mmCIF file of C-alpha atoms in Angstrom:
data_model
loop_
_atom_site.group_PDB
_atom_site.id
_atom_site.type_symbol
_atom_site.label_atom_id
_atom_site.label_comp_id
_atom_site.label_asym_id
_atom_site.label_seq_id
_atom_site.Cartn_x
_atom_site.Cartn_y
_atom_site.Cartn_z
ATOM 1 C CA MET A 1 -0.136 0.115 -0.309
ATOM 2 C CA ALA A 2 1.891 3.624 -0.715
ATOM 3 C CA ALA A 3 2.278 5.417 1.474
ATOM 4 C CA MET A 4 -0.724 8.767 2.789
ATOM 5 C CA LEU A 5 2.742 10.693 2.049
ATOM 6 C CA GLU A 6 6.481 9.780 1.587
ATOM 7 C CA MET A 7 9.267 12.437 1.344
ATOM 8 C CA LYS A 8 11.972 11.461 -1.127
ATOM 9 C CA ASP A 9 15.882 13.179 -0.848
ATOM 10 C CA VAL A 10 14.262 16.048 0.094
ATOM 11 C CA ASN A 11 16.751 19.188 0.448
ATOM 12 C CA VAL A 12 15.221 22.936 2.352
ATOM 13 C CA PHE A 13 18.034 25.450 2.293
ATOM 14 C CA TYR A 14 17.362 28.506 4.444
ATOM 15 C CA GLY A 15 20.330 30.888 2.551
ATOM 16 C CA ASN A 16 23.112 29.144 2.499
ATOM 17 C CA ILE A 17 22.518 26.607 5.669
ATOM 18 C CA HIS A 18 21.661 23.725 4.253
ATOM 19 C CA ALA A 19 18.699 22.435 7.070
ATOM 20 C CA ILE A 20 17.137 18.819 5.976
ATOM 21 C CA GLN A 21 18.951 16.869 3.930
ATOM 22 C CA ASP A 22 18.284 13.871 1.839
ATOM 23 C CA VAL A 23 15.236 13.857 3.885
ATOM 24 C CA ASN A 24 13.242 10.240 3.053
ATOM 25 C CA LEU A 25 10.010 9.762 5.914
ATOM 26 C CA SER A 26 6.505 8.254 5.037
ATOM 27 C CA VAL A 27 3.264 8.755 6.982
ATOM 28 C CA ASN A 28 0.635 5.592 6.434
ATOM 29 C CA GLN A 29 -2.291 6.503 6.547
ATOM 30 C CA GLY A 30 -3.744 6.524 10.446
ATOM 31 C CA GLU A 31 -0.973 6.666 11.649
ATOM 32 C CA ILE A 32 0.203 8.823 13.855
ATOM 33 C CA VAL A 33 4.330 8.901 13.097
ATOM 34 C CA THR A 34 7.032 11.075 15.534
ATOM 35 C CA LEU A 35 10.025 12.664 14.411
ATOM 36 C CA ILE A 36 12.152 12.985 16.821
ATOM 37 C CA GLY A 37 16.108 14.792 18.044
ATOM 38 C CA ALA A 38 17.868 18.282 19.684
ATOM 39 C CA ASN A 39 16.331 22.488 18.728
ATOM 40 C CA GLY A 40 17.859 23.308 15.631
ATOM 41 C CA ALA A 41 18.124 19.105 14.272
ATOM 42 C CA GLY A 42 15.321 20.248 11.611
ATOM 43 C CA LYS A 43 12.727 18.443 12.914
ATOM 44 C CA SER A 44 9.706 22.198 11.884
ATOM 45 C CA THR A 45 12.304 22.696 9.187
ATOM 46 C CA THR A 46 10.053 19.523 7.841
ATOM 47 C CA LEU A 47 6.859 20.094 8.157
ATOM 48 C CA ARG A 48 6.747 23.653 7.203
ATOM 49 C CA THR A 49 8.034 22.162 3.759
ATOM 50 C CA ILE A 50 4.972 19.787 3.774
ATOM 51 C CA SER A 51 3.032 21.670 4.363
ATOM 52 C CA GLY A 52 4.059 24.502 1.443
ATOM 53 C CA LEU A 53 5.791 27.541 3.214
ATOM 54 C CA LEU A 54 8.780 26.451 2.085
ATOM 55 C CA LYS A 55 10.089 24.854 -0.950
ATOM 56 C CA PRO A 56 12.661 21.847 -1.387
ATOM 57 C CA LYS A 57 15.543 23.293 -2.990
ATOM 58 C CA SER A 58 15.469 19.250 -5.072
ATOM 59 C CA GLY A 59 13.719 16.001 -4.158
ATOM 60 C CA GLU A 60 10.039 15.443 -4.120
ATOM 61 C CA ILE A 61 7.320 15.530 -1.514
ATOM 62 C CA PHE A 62 4.061 12.970 -2.409
ATOM 63 C CA PHE A 63 0.485 13.648 -1.007
ATOM 64 C CA GLU A 64 -2.443 10.887 -1.971
ATOM 65 C CA GLY A 65 0.227 10.009 -4.818
ATOM 66 C CA GLN A 66 -0.359 13.677 -5.918
ATOM 67 C CA PRO A 67 3.270 15.445 -5.816
ATOM 68 C CA ILE A 68 2.732 19.077 -3.754
ATOM 69 C CA GLY A 69 6.681 20.122 -2.889
ATOM 70 C CA GLY A 70 6.464 23.982 -2.888
ATOM 71 C CA GLN A 71 2.809 24.789 -3.673
ATOM 72 C CA PRO A 72 1.196 26.874 -2.442
ATOM 73 C CA ALA A 73 0.033 26.662 1.188
ATOM 74 C CA GLN A 74 -3.414 27.024 0.656
ATOM 75 C CA ASN A 75 -3.116 24.438 -2.661
ATOM 76 C CA ILE A 76 -1.935 21.865 -0.053
ATOM 77 C CA VAL A 77 -4.573 22.624 3.336
ATOM 78 C CA LYS A 78 -6.996 22.050 0.426
ATOM 79 C CA ALA A 79 -5.412 18.544 -0.806
ATOM 80 C CA GLY A 80 -6.215 17.795 3.529
ATOM 81 C CA ILE A 81 -3.183 18.484 4.820
ATOM 82 C CA SER A 82 -3.404 20.767 8.182
ATOM 83 C CA GLN A 83 -0.395 22.408 10.982
ATOM 84 C CA VAL A 84 -0.157 23.212 14.309
ATOM 85 C CA PRO A 85 2.376 25.272 13.864
ATOM 86 C CA GLU A 86 4.891 26.040 16.665
ATOM 87 C CA GLY A 87 3.868 28.256 19.614
ATOM 88 C CA ARG A 88 0.417 27.886 18.191
ATOM 89 C CA ARG A 89 0.007 31.612 16.162
ATOM 90 C CA ILE A 90 -3.134 32.424 17.300
ATOM 91 C CA PHE A 91 -5.008 35.290 16.118
ATOM 92 C CA ALA A 92 -4.964 37.074 19.258
ATOM 93 C CA ASN A 93 -6.436 39.850 18.387
ATOM 94 C CA MET A 94 -9.863 37.891 17.323
ATOM 95 C CA THR A 95 -12.446 35.744 18.931
ATOM 96 C CA VAL A 96 -12.513 32.766 19.648
ATOM 97 C CA LEU A 97 -15.201 31.686 17.244
ATOM 98 C CA GLU A 98 -13.468 33.691 14.880
ATOM 99 C CA ASN A 99 -10.119 32.070 14.472
ATOM 100 C CA LEU A 100 -12.446 28.599 14.716
ATOM 101 C CA GLU A 101 -14.108 30.135 11.753
ATOM 102 C CA LEU A 102 -10.679 30.966 9.648
ATOM 103 C CA GLY A 103 -9.705 26.679 10.312
ATOM 104 C CA ALA A 104 -12.348 26.515 7.710
ATOM 105 C CA TYR A 105 -11.495 29.001 5.672
ATOM 106 C CA THR A 106 -10.298 26.978 2.430
ATOM 107 C CA ARG A 107 -14.558 24.964 2.693
ATOM 108 C CA SER A 108 -18.062 26.152 1.930
ATOM 109 C CA ASP A 109 -20.461 23.198 2.950
ATOM 110 C CA LYS A 110 -21.738 25.028 6.542
ATOM 111 C CA ASP A 111 -23.867 22.644 7.935
ATOM 112 C CA GLY A 112 -21.067 20.928 7.337
ATOM 113 C CA ILE A 113 -18.308 23.575 8.792
ATOM 114 C CA ALA A 114 -21.308 23.354 12.013
ATOM 115 C CA ALA A 115 -21.374 19.815 12.812
ATOM 116 C CA ASP A 116 -17.422 20.663 12.939
ATOM 117 C CA MET A 117 -17.301 23.372 15.065
ATOM 118 C CA GLU A 118 -20.310 21.075 17.571
ATOM 119 C CA VAL A 119 -17.331 18.039 17.412
ATOM 120 C CA VAL A 120 -14.337 20.742 18.226
ATOM 121 C CA PHE A 121 -16.647 22.266 21.529
ATOM 122 C CA GLY A 122 -17.490 18.052 22.543
ATOM 123 C CA ARG A 123 -13.105 17.590 22.130
ATOM 124 C CA PHE A 124 -12.421 21.413 24.108
ATOM 125 C CA PRO A 125 -15.799 22.058 26.221
ATOM 126 C CA ARG A 126 -12.895 24.941 27.273
ATOM 127 C CA LEU A 127 -12.942 26.413 24.066
ATOM 128 C CA LYS A 128 -17.200 26.864 24.047
ATOM 129 C CA GLU A 129 -17.448 28.637 27.129
ATOM 130 C CA ARG A 130 -14.629 31.404 26.174
ATOM 131 C CA LEU A 131 -16.438 31.778 22.350
ATOM 132 C CA GLN A 132 -16.055 34.857 22.205
ATOM 133 C CA GLN A 133 -13.563 36.183 24.919
ATOM 134 C CA GLU A 134 -10.398 37.300 22.351
ATOM 135 C CA ALA A 135 -8.024 34.510 22.388
ATOM 136 C CA GLY A 136 -4.559 36.614 23.417
ATOM 137 C CA THR A 137 -6.530 36.580 26.880
ATOM 138 C CA LEU A 138 -5.988 32.718 27.153
ATOM 139 C CA SER A 139 -4.188 30.343 29.375
ATOM 140 C CA GLY A 140 -1.075 29.301 26.911
ATOM 141 C CA GLY A 141 -2.792 25.623 27.296
ATOM 142 C CA GLU A 142 -6.327 26.691 25.777
ATOM 143 C CA GLN A 143 -4.351 28.672 23.688
ATOM 144 C CA GLN A 144 -2.663 25.480 22.777
ATOM 145 C CA MET A 145 -6.682 23.890 22.424
ATOM 146 C CA LEU A 146 -7.521 26.876 19.824
ATOM 147 C CA ALA A 147 -4.745 26.602 17.799
ATOM 148 C CA MET A 148 -5.701 22.175 17.288
ATOM 149 C CA GLY A 149 -9.464 23.042 16.876
ATOM 150 C CA ARG A 150 -9.076 26.091 14.357
ATOM 151 C CA ALA A 151 -6.155 23.112 12.642
ATOM 152 C CA LEU A 152 -9.421 20.221 12.716
ATOM 153 C CA MET A 153 -11.755 23.124 11.193
ATOM 154 C CA SER A 154 -10.415 22.151 7.935
ATOM 155 C CA ARG A 155 -11.332 17.997 8.615
ATOM 156 C CA PRO A 156 -7.532 17.414 7.863
ATOM 157 C CA LYS A 157 -6.332 13.984 6.217
ATOM 158 C CA LEU A 158 -2.820 14.964 7.526
ATOM 159 C CA LEU A 159 -2.550 17.375 10.565
ATOM 160 C CA LEU A 160 1.172 18.016 11.897
ATOM 161 C CA LEU A 161 1.411 19.432 15.266
ATOM 162 C CA ASP A 162 4.960 21.429 15.856
ATOM 163 C CA GLU A 163 5.848 20.692 20.122
ATOM 164 C CA PRO A 164 1.896 20.696 20.883
ATOM 165 C CA SER A 165 3.133 20.783 24.502
ATOM 166 C CA MET A 166 5.830 23.898 24.667
ATOM 167 C CA GLY A 167 5.482 25.376 27.528
ATOM 168 C CA LEU A 168 2.181 23.743 28.746
ATOM 169 C CA ALA A 169 2.518 22.631 32.593
ATOM 170 C CA PRO A 170 3.168 18.287 33.139
ATOM 171 C CA ILE A 171 -0.869 18.114 33.832
ATOM 172 C CA LEU A 172 -1.975 19.547 30.971
ATOM 173 C CA ILE A 173 0.811 18.063 28.561
ATOM 174 C CA LYS A 174 -1.091 14.610 29.877
ATOM 175 C CA GLU A 175 -4.164 16.376 28.309
ATOM 176 C CA ILE A 176 -2.879 17.483 24.948
ATOM 177 C CA PHE A 177 -1.174 13.754 24.513
ATOM 178 C CA SER A 178 -4.745 12.311 24.910
ATOM 179 C CA ILE A 179 -6.323 14.268 22.790
ATOM 180 C CA ILE A 180 -3.604 14.052 20.032
ATOM 181 C CA SER A 181 -4.462 9.684 20.580
ATOM 182 C CA ASP A 182 -7.965 10.370 20.732
ATOM 183 C CA ILE A 183 -7.840 12.776 17.234
ATOM 184 C CA ASN A 184 -5.977 9.668 16.043
ATOM 185 C CA ALA A 185 -9.029 7.090 16.935
ATOM 186 C CA THR A 186 -11.256 9.132 15.656
ATOM 187 C CA GLY A 187 -9.801 8.725 11.756
ATOM 188 C CA THR A 188 -6.735 11.464 11.756
ATOM 189 C CA THR A 189 -3.185 10.732 10.030
ATOM 190 C CA ILE A 190 -0.566 12.557 12.455
ATOM 191 C CA LEU A 191 2.915 13.435 11.826
ATOM 192 C CA LEU A 192 3.848 14.864 15.444
ATOM 193 C CA VAL A 193 7.714 16.897 15.885
ATOM 194 C CA GLU A 194 8.306 17.174 19.702
ATOM 195 C CA GLN A 195 10.719 17.749 22.217
ATOM 196 C CA ASN A 196 9.272 15.518 24.381
ATOM 197 C CA ALA A 197 10.646 12.530 23.119
ATOM 198 C CA ASN A 198 9.193 10.263 26.252
ATOM 199 C CA MET A 199 5.377 11.545 25.553
ATOM 200 C CA ALA A 200 5.791 11.660 21.755
ATOM 201 C CA LEU A 201 7.112 7.646 21.414
ATOM 202 C CA LYS A 202 4.334 6.718 24.186
ATOM 203 C CA VAL A 203 1.188 8.011 21.522
ATOM 204 C CA ALA A 204 3.450 7.276 18.493
ATOM 205 C CA HIS A 205 3.436 3.582 15.859
ATOM 206 C CA ARG A 206 6.981 4.837 14.341
ATOM 207 C CA ALA A 207 9.142 7.432 14.692
ATOM 208 C CA TYR A 208 12.593 9.029 12.769
ATOM 209 C CA VAL A 209 15.021 10.813 13.962
ATOM 210 C CA LEU A 210 16.441 13.996 13.068
ATOM 211 C CA GLU A 211 20.205 14.787 13.738
ATOM 212 C CA THR A 212 21.824 17.981 11.937
ATOM 213 C CA GLY A 213 19.112 18.038 8.959
ATOM 214 C CA ARG A 214 19.956 13.881 8.599
ATOM 215 C CA ILE A 215 17.258 11.038 9.839
ATOM 216 C CA THR A 216 19.360 8.785 11.383
ATOM 217 C CA LEU A 217 17.317 6.471 12.545
ATOM 218 C CA SER A 218 13.633 5.157 12.046
ATOM 219 C CA GLY A 219 11.295 2.351 13.465
ATOM 220 C CA ASP A 220 8.530 1.199 15.351
ATOM 221 C CA ALA A 221 8.562 3.949 18.822
ATOM 222 C CA ASP A 222 8.319 0.970 20.408
ATOM 223 C CA GLU A 223 12.185 -0.437 19.876
ATOM 224 C CA LEU A 224 12.594 3.381 20.176
ATOM 225 C CA ALA A 225 11.603 4.506 23.020
ATOM 226 C CA SER A 226 13.434 0.570 24.465
ATOM 227 C CA SER A 227 16.797 1.462 22.519
ATOM 228 C CA GLU A 228 20.392 2.513 25.025
ATOM 229 C CA ALA A 229 21.103 5.398 22.486
ATOM 230 C CA ILE A 230 18.045 7.032 22.307
ATOM 231 C CA ARG A 231 17.727 7.170 25.994
ATOM 232 C CA LYS A 232 20.789 7.943 26.213
ATOM 233 C CA ALA A 233 19.938 10.922 23.817
ATOM 234 C CA TYR A 234 16.491 11.925 24.123
ATOM 235 C CA LEU A 235 14.946 10.500 27.165
ATOM 236 C CA GLY A 236 17.511 11.518 29.960
ATOM 237 C CA GLY A 237 18.106 7.645 30.817
#
């Protein structure tokens, strides 16, 4: 079976900096795949390249068999890929409701949008309580929930999550990862970039390790979690 998402020999530069080098990875339908690595390894660059915010210098990216590398970001959202960026990037001066409505900007099916809004409220009840509140006044955890809810409003087939636990208290990190598992269980495929390798490997099916722009290791998440090299480098073991 062909992968839902496939990157083949992808290279990306920031000016003269070779940010990702000959990256090959795949994500199959229904999986959670995580990309772990140190700060500056190229994890966020990989997601930004998939979502169309960066153009690859060379290599190919396929989504459901169609080439998407270098296409405008809005085309990639329409194809079924949505990203929750690092640092949330909500629209602080807009209300919670307006942020969620923006997530559905590529859609015109009013009934479907209304139904999906109710699904988001079921998953994130606090957002419903704060619908008319300015998003910038929410707590960090609530802003993360809003960023995830906004991404889900585009009804993505593939959800890209960039550092969802960043800056959150431990109890909220557990809640966010529980929600990630739930989103996956209801049919959304997920590619997860995460500094908290312990949590990422617990929820993921497969994992890739990225070091200075190159994938150095890949395999089942459980296997990598029990690898001594991974434990020493990323799990504090």
